[in-house]
Coordinates of C-alpha atoms in Angstrom, one line a residue:
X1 CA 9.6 22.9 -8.9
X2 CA 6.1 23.3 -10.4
X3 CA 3.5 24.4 -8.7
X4 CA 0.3 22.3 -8.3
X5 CA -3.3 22.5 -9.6
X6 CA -5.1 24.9 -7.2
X7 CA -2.4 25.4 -5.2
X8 CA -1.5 28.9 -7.1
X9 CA -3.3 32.0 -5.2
X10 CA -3.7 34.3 -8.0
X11 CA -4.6 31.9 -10.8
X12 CA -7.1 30.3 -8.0
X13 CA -8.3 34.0 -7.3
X14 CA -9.1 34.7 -11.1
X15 CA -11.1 31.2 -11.2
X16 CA -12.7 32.2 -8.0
X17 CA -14.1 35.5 -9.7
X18 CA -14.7 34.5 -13.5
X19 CA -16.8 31.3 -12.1
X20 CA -21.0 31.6 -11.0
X21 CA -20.7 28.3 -8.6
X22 CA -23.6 26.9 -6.7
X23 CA -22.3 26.8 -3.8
X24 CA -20.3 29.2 -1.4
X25 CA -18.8 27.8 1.6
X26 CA -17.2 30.1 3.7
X27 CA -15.3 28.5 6.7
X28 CA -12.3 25.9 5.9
X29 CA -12.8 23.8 9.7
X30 CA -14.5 20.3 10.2
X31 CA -17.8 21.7 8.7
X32 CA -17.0 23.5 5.8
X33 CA -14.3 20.9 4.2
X34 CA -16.8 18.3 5.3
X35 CA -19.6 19.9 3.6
X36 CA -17.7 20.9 0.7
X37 CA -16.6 17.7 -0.2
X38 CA -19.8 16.4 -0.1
X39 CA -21.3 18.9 -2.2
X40 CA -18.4 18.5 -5.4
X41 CA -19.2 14.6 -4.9
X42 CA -22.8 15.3 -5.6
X43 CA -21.5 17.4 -8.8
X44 CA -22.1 20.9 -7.5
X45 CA -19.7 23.4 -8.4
X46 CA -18.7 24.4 -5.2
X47 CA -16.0 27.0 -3.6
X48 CA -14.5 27.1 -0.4
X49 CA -12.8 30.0 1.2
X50 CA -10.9 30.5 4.9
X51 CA -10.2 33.7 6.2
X52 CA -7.4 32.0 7.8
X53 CA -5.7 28.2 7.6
X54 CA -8.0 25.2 6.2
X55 CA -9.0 23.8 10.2
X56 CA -6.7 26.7 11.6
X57 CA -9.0 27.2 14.4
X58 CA -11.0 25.1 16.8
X59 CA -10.7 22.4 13.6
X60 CA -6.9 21.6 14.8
X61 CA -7.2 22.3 18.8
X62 CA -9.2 18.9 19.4
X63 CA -8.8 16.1 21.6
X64 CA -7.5 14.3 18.4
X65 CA -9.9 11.6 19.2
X66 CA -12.1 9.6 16.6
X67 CA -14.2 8.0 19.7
X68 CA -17.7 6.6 20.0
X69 CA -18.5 8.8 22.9
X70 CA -18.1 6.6 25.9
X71 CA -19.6 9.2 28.5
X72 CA -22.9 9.8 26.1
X73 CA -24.0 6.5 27.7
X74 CA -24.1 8.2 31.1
X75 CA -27.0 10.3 29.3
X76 CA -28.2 7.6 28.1
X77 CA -28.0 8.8 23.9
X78 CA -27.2 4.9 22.9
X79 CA -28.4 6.0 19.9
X80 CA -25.4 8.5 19.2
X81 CA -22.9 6.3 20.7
X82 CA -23.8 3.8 17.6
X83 CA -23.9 6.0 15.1
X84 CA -20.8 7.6 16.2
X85 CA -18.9 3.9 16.3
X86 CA -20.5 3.4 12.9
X87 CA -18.0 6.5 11.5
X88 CA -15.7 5.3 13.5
X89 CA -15.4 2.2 12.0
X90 CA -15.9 3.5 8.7
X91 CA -12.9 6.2 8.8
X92 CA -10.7 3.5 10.4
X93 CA -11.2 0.7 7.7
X94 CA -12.5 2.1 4.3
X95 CA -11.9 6.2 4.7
X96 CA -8.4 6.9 6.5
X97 CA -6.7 3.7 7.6
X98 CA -3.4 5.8 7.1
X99 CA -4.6 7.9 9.4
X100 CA -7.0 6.9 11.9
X101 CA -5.4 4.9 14.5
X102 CA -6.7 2.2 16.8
X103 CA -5.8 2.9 20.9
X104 CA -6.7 1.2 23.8
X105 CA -8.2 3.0 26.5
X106 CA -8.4 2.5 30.1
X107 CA -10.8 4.1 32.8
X108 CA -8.9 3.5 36.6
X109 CA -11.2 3.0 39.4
X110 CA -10.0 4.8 42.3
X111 CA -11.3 4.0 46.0
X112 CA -13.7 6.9 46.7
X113 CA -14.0 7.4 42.7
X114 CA -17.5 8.9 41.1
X115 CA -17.9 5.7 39.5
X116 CA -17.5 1.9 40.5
X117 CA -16.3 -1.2 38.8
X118 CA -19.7 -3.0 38.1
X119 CA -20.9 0.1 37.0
X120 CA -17.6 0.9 34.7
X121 CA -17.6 -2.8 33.7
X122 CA -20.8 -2.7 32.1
X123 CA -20.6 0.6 30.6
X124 CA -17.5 -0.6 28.7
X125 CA -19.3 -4.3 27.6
X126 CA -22.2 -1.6 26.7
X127 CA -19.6 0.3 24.8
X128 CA -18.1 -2.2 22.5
X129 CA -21.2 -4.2 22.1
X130 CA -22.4 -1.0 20.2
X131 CA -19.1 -1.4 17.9
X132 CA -20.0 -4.7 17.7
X133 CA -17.1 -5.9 19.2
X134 CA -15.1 -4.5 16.4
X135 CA -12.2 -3.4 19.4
X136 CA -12.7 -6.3 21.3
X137 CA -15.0 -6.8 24.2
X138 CA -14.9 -4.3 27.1
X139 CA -13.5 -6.1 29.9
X140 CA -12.3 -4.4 33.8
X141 CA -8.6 -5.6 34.5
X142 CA -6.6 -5.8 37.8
X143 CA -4.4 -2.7 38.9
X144 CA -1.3 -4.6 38.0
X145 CA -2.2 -5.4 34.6
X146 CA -3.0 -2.0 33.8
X147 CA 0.4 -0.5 34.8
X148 CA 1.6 -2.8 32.4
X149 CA -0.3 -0.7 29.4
X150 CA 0.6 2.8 31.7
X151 CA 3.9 3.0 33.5
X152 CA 3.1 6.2 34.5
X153 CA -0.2 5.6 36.5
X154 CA -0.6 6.4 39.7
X155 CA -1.7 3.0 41.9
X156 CA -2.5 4.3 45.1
X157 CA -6.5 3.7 46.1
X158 CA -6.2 1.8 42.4
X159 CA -8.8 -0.8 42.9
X160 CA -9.2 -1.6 39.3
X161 CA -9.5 -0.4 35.3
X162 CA -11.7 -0.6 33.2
X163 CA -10.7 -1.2 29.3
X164 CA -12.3 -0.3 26.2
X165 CA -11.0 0.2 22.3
X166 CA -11.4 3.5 20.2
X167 CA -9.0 5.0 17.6
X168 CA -7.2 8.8 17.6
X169 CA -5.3 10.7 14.3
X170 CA -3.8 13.6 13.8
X171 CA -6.9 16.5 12.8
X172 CA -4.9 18.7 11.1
X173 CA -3.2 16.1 8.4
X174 CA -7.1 14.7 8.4
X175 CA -8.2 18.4 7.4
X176 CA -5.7 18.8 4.7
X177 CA -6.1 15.5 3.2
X178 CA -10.3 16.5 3.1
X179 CA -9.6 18.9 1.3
X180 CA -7.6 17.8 -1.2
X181 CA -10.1 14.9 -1.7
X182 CA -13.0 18.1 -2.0
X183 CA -10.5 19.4 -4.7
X184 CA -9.7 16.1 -6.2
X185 CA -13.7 16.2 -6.7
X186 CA -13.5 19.2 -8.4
X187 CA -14.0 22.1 -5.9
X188 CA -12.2 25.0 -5.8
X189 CA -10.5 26.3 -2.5
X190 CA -8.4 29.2 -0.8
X191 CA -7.0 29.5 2.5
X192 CA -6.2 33.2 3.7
X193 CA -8.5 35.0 2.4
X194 CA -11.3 36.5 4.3
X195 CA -15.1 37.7 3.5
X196 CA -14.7 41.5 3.8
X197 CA -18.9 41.7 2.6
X198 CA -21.8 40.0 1.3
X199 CA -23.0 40.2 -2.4
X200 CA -26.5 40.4 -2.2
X201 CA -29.3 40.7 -5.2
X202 CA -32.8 42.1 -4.3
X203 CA -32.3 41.3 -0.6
X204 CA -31.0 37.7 -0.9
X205 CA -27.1 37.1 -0.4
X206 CA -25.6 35.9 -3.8
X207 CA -22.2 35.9 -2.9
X208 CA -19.2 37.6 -0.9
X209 CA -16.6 39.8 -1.7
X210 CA -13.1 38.8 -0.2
X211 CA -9.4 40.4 1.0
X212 CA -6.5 38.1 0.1
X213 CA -4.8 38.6 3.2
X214 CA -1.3 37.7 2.2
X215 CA -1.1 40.3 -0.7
X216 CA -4.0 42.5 -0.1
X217 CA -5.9 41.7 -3.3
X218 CA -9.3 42.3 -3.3
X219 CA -12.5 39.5 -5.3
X220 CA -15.6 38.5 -5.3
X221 CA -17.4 35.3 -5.6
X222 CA -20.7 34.7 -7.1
X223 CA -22.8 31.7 -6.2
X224 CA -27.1 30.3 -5.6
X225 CA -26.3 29.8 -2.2
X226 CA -23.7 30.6 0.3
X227 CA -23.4 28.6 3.1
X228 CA -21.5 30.4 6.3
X229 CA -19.1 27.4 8.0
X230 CA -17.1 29.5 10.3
X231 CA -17.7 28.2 13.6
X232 CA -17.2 30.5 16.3
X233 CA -17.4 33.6 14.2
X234 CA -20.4 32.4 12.8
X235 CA -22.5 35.0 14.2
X236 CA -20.1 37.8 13.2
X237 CA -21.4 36.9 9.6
X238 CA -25.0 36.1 10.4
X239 CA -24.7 40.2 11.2
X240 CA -23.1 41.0 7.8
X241 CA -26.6 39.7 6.4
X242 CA -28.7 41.3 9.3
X243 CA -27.7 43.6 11.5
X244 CA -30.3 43.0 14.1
X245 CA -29.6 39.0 13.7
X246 CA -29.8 38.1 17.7
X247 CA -27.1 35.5 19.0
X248 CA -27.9 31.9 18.2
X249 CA -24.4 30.5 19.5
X250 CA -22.4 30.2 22.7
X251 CA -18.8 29.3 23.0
X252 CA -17.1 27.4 25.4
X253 CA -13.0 26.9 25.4
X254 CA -11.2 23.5 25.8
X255 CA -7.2 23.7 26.6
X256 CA -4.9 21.0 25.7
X257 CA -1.4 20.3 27.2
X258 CA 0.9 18.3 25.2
X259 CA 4.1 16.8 27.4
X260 CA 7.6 15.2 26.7
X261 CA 7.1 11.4 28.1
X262 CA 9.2 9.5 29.7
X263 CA 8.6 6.2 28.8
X264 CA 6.0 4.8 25.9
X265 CA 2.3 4.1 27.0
X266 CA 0.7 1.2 25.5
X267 CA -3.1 2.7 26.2
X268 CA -4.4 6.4 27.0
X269 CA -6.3 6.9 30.1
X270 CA -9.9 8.2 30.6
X271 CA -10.3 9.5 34.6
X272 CA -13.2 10.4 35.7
X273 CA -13.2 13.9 37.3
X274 CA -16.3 14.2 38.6
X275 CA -20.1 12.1 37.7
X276 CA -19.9 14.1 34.1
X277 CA -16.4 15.1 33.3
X278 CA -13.6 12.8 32.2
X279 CA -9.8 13.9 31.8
X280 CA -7.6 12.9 28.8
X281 CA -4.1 11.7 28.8
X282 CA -3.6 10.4 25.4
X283 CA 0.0 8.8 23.7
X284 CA 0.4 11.2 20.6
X285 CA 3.2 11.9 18.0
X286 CA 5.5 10.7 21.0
X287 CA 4.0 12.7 23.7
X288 CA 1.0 13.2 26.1
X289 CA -2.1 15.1 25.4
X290 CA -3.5 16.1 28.3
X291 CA -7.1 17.5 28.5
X292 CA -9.4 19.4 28.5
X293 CA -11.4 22.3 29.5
X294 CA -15.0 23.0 28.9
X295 CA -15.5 26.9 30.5
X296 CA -18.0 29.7 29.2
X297 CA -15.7 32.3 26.6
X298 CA -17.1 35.2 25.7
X299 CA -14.2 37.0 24.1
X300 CA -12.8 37.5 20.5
X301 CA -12.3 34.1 18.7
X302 CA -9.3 34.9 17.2
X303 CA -7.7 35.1 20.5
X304 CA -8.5 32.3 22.6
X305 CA -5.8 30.7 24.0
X306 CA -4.8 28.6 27.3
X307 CA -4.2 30.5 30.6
X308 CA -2.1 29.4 33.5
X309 CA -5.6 28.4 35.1
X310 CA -6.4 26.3 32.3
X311 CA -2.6 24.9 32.8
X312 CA -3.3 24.2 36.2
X313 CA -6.5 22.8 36.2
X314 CA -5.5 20.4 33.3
X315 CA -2.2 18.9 35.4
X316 CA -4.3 19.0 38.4
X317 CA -6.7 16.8 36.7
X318 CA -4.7 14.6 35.3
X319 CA -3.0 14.0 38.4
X320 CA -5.8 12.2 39.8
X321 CA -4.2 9.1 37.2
X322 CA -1.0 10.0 36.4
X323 CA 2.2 10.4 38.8
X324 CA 3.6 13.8 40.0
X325 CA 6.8 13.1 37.6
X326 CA 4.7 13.0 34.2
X327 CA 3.8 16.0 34.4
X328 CA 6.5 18.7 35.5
X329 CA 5.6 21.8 34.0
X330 CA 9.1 22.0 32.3
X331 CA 8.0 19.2 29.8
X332 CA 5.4 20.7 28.5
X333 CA 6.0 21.1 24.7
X334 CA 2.9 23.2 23.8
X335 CA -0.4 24.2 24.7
X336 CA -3.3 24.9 22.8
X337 CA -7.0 26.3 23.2
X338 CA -9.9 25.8 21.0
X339 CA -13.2 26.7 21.1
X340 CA -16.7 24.4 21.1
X341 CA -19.9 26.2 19.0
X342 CA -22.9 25.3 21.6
X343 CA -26.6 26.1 21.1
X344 CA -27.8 29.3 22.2
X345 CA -29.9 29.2 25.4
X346 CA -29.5 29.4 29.8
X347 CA -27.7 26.6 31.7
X348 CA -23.7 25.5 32.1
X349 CA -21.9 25.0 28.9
X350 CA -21.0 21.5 30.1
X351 CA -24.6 20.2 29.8
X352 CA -25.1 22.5 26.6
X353 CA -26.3 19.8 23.7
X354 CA -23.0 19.0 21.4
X355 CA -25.3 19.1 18.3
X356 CA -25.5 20.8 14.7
X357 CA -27.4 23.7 14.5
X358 CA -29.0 25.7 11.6
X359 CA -30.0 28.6 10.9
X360 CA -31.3 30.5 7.7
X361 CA -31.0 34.4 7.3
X362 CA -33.2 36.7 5.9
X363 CA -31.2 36.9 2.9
X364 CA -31.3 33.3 2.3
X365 CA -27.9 32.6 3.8
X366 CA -27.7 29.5 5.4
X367 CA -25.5 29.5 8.6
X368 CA -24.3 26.1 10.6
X369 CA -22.1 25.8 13.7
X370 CA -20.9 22.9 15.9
X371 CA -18.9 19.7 14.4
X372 CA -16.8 17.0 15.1
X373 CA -14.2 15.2 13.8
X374 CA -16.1 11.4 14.1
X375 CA -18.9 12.1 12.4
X376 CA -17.6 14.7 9.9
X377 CA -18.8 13.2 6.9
X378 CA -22.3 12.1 8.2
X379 CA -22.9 15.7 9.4
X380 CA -21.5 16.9 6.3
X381 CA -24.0 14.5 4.0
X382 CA -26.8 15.7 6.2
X383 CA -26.3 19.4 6.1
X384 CA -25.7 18.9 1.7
X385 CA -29.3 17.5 2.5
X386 CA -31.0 20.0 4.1
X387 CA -29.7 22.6 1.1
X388 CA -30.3 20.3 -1.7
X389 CA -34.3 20.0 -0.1
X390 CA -34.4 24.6 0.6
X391 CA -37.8 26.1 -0.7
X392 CA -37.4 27.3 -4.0
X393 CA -34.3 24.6 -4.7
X394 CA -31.6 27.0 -5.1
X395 CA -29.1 24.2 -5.9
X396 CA -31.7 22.7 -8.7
X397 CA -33.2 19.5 -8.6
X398 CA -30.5 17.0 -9.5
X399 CA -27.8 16.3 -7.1
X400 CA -25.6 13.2 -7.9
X401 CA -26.0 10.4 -5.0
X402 CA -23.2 10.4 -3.4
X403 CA -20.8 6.9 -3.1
X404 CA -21.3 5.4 0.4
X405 CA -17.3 5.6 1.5
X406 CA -14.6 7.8 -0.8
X407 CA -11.7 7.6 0.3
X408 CA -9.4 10.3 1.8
X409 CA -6.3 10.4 -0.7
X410 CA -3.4 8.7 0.4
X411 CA -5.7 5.2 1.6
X412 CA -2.9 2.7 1.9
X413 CA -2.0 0.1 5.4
X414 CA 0.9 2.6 7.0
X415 CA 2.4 -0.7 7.8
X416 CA 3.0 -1.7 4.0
X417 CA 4.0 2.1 3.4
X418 CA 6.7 2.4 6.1
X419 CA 8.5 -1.0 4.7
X420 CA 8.6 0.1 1.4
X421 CA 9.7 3.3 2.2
X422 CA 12.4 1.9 4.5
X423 CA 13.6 -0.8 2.0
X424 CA 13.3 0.8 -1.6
X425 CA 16.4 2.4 -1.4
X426 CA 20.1 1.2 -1.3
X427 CA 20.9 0.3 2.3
X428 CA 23.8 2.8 2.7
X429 CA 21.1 5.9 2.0
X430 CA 18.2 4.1 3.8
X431 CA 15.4 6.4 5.1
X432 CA 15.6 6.3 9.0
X433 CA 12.9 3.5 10.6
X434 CA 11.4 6.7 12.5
X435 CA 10.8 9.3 9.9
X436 CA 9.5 6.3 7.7
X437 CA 7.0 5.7 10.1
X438 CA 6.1 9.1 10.8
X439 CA 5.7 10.0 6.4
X440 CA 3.4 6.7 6.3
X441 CA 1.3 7.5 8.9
X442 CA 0.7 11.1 8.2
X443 CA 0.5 10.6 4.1
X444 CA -0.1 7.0 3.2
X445 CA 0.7 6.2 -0.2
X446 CA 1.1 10.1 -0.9
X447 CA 4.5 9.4 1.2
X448 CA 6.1 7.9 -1.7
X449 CA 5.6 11.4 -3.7
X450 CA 7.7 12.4 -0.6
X451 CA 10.2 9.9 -1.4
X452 CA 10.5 11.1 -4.8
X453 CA 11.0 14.6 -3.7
X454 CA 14.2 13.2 -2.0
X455 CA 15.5 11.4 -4.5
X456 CA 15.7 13.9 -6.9
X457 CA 17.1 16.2 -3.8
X458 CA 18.8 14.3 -1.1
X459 CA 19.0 17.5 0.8
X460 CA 15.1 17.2 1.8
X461 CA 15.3 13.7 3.3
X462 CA 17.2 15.6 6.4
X463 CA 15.2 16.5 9.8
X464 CA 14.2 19.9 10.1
X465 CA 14.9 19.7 13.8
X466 CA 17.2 16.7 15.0
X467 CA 14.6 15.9 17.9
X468 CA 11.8 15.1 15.5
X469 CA 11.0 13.3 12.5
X470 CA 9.5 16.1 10.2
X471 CA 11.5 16.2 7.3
X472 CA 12.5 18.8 4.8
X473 CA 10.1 17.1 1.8
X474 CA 7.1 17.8 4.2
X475 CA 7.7 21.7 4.1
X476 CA 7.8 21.8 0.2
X477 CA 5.1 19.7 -0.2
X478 CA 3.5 21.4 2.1
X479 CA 4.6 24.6 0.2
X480 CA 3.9 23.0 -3.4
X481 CA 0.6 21.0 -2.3
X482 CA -1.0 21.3 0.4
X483 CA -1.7 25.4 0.2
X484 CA 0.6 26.2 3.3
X485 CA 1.7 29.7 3.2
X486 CA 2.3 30.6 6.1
X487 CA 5.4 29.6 8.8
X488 CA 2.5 28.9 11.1
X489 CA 0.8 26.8 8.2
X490 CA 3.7 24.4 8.4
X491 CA 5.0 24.1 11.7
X492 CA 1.6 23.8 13.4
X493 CA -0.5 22.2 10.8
X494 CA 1.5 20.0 8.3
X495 CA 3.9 18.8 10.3
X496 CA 4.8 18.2 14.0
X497 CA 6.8 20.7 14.9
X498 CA 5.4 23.0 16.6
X499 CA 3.5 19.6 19.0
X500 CA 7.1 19.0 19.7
X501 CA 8.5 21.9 20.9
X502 CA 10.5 22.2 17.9
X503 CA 9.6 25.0 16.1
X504 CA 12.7 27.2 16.9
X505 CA 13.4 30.6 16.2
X506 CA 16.0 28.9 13.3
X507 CA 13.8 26.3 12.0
X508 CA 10.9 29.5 11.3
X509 CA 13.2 31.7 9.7
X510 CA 14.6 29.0 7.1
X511 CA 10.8 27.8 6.2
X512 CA 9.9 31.3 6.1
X513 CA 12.9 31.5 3.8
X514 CA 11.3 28.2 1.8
X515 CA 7.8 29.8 1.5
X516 CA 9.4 33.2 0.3

């Protein structure tokens, strides 16, 4: 099979040298792509290089929540809370229907809890009257009603729960799919392949000089301004430019558990821990995400990663909702550790500002740390902002404006997608119900070049694991499309497997075997 436009490393490698762009990104997570997007909408030509996967960091370990930010009430920034329900809404109706999800959540109100039901009550009316009752109108509902929505919820002391409407996806299909839209727009991206040095021109930083780091092959990339995207590392760079650069950056690490559940939940749960923190315990891909942490980490980036602390404080916490038998140890599938870029400065990382910041070096290198997935594209709109308005205009003076709401590729109602994909066939080789669902809710319309794929090679259309619905298709798309070179690149990121417990010691070697 052929592969696809700017999918090919070396061919992408030569463009990446032979090119002067105006813009260097350097840093594939929410940020970058964000950022990058923006910038080929506003007709820049722009470049975007990872050291590792596109989101392979703290850009895939999220909550996997696109949420207004119910507890920024309690500190009283209404103001965020609305602009954050604004992208909300936006992603869910006009950006990635296919892949932003609607989910109810409920808050229970424990006897002896931090918070009570007036008090929850009117924070949720609060709540959805800032999304214009787009979800419905928070409302408080009566213990038995909400173990209706959540077998699994633990009703002693249960006095009441309060209910309000947000919407979750999956972040690392949401990364890819960025991406793609960035290259549909005309960048030019590469995953694996990390800045080994700056190019710099009579003290100002023109550029960087990169490792591939799946072959070894060394390049360069010219460009008027480089933009460093790389989250936690971002201070590792910052030094590249200047040595003596002090620290503008702290990091703090939040573990997720995903579990096996027993029986479906019809709504996630948000406990209160303490007056600040909430717990998670979130339906997803057919599991529970449990979580998460927020600690002070001072060690490498690279290897952060979720100790049996963080394991126990996470079930402990999530005890305080769920029952004892939802969450055994044995069923947990996988657990994962990212890490949130804070502001420099004293005090606890968990009243540490969740806010952009930005920095300019002295050799003109702009450095920004500290997304989310909600308001990805407003933060990456702003930040093109800021560059196209730098002293001296290093990107010119004539930026496109760019259209109010592009769609990701793939924009399609998974509903209409799963039935076609289901029905379009003869009914003895019908695609299963589940793995229909699963391609039109992770792809959208793009599922059908999925379904293609199999008709031309029945062989794909079978499950890589028999206790999931990731099919064969995904990994050569994935392969063919979607720049994954690396086992890792596909189990974790792609698909579900790795979520699911299911990336086997079998099912690595033969997409090892795929990739090779």
């Amino acid at each position: 099979m052929t592969t696809a436009i700017g999918t090919d490393r070396a061919e992408v490698r030569q463009e990446l040298s032979a090119t002067a762009y105006d813009l260097l990104v350097i840093g594939g997570g929410i940020l970058g792509t964000s950022v990058t997007w923006m910038a080929a909408q506003a007709g820049l030509r722009v470049a975007m290089v990872d050291a590792g996967d596109f989101a392979g960091a703290t850009s895939s370990a999220s909550s996997k929540l696109v949420h207004g930010g119910l507890r920024y009430l309690q500190t009283g920034n209404v103001k965020l809370v609305a602009e954050n329900h604004r992208e909300r809404r936006a992603l869910a109706a006009d950006i990635a229907p296919h892949l932003v999800k609607p989910l109810t959540f409920l808050v229970p109100i424990y006897k002896g809890g931090p918070h009570g039901a007036a008090k929850l009550g009117a924070g949720v009316f609060l709540y959805s009257a800032l999304s214009v009752f787009g979800d419905g109108m928070g409302k408080v509902i009566t213990p038995h009603q909400a173990l209706a929505k959540v077998p699994a919820l633990r009703t002693e002391g249960l006095r009441a729960a309060a209910v309000y409407g947000d919407h979750q996806m999956n972040d690392s299909r949401v990364a890819v799919m960025t991406v793609r839209a960035a290259v549909d727009a005309g960048a030019t991206v590469l995953n694996h392949a990390e800045v080994v040095g700056l190019r710099k021109s009579s003290g100002s930083v023109t550029g960087a000089e990169l490792r591939d780091r799946l072959d070894g092959a060394e390049f360069g990339v010219s460009a008027r301004l480089v933009l460093n995207a790389t989250g936690p590392w971002v201070d590792h760079l910052r030094r590249m430019e200047d040595p003596d650069a002090a620290p503008s950056i702290r990091l703090s690490k939040g573990a997720h558990l995903v579990l096996r559940r027993h029986e479906p939940w019809k709504a996630a749960l948000t406990t209160p821990i303490d007056k600040y923190r909430v717990s998670f315990a979130i339906p997803w891909e057919d599991h529970l995400l449990l979580g998460t942490t927020d600690e002070p980490y001072e060690g490498d980036p690279g290897a952060v990663s979720p100790t049996d602390a963080d394991i126990a404080q996470i079930l402990d916490e999530a005890g305080h909702s769920v029952r004892d038998e939802q969450l055994r140890r044995g069923d947990i599938t996988y657990a994962f550790a990212g890490l949130r870029v804070l502001p420099g400065g004293p005090g606890q990382v968990t009243a540490a500002k969740r806010e952009t910041v930005l920095s300019r070096g002295s050799g003109g290198m702009l450095s920004v740390a500290g997304g989310k997935w909600t308001t990805y594209r407003h933060i990456g709109k702003h930040v093109l902002d800021i560059l196209a308005h730098l002293p001296g205009r290093p990107l010119g003076d004539d930026l496109a404006d760019i259209l109010p709401a592009v769609p990701l590729p793939g924009l399609a109602s998974p509903d209409a997608v799963a039935m076609r994909l289901w029905t379009d066939r003869d009914p003895g080789t019908r695609m299963d119900p589940l793995v229909a669902r699963h391609l039109a809710t992770h792809y959208g319309s793009i599922a059908f070049e999925l379904a293609r794929l199999i008709r031309e090679d029945p062989a794909l259309g079978e499950r890589i694991h028999p206790d999931g619905p990731d099919i064969w298709a995904q990994a050569v798309y994935a392969r063919d499309h979607e720049w994954a070179a690396t086992v890792d690149d596909v189990v974790r990121r792609r698909t579900t497997l790795t979520v699911r417990g299911l990336d086997t010691q079998d099912v690595r070697t033969r997409i090892a075997a795929l990739l090779a």
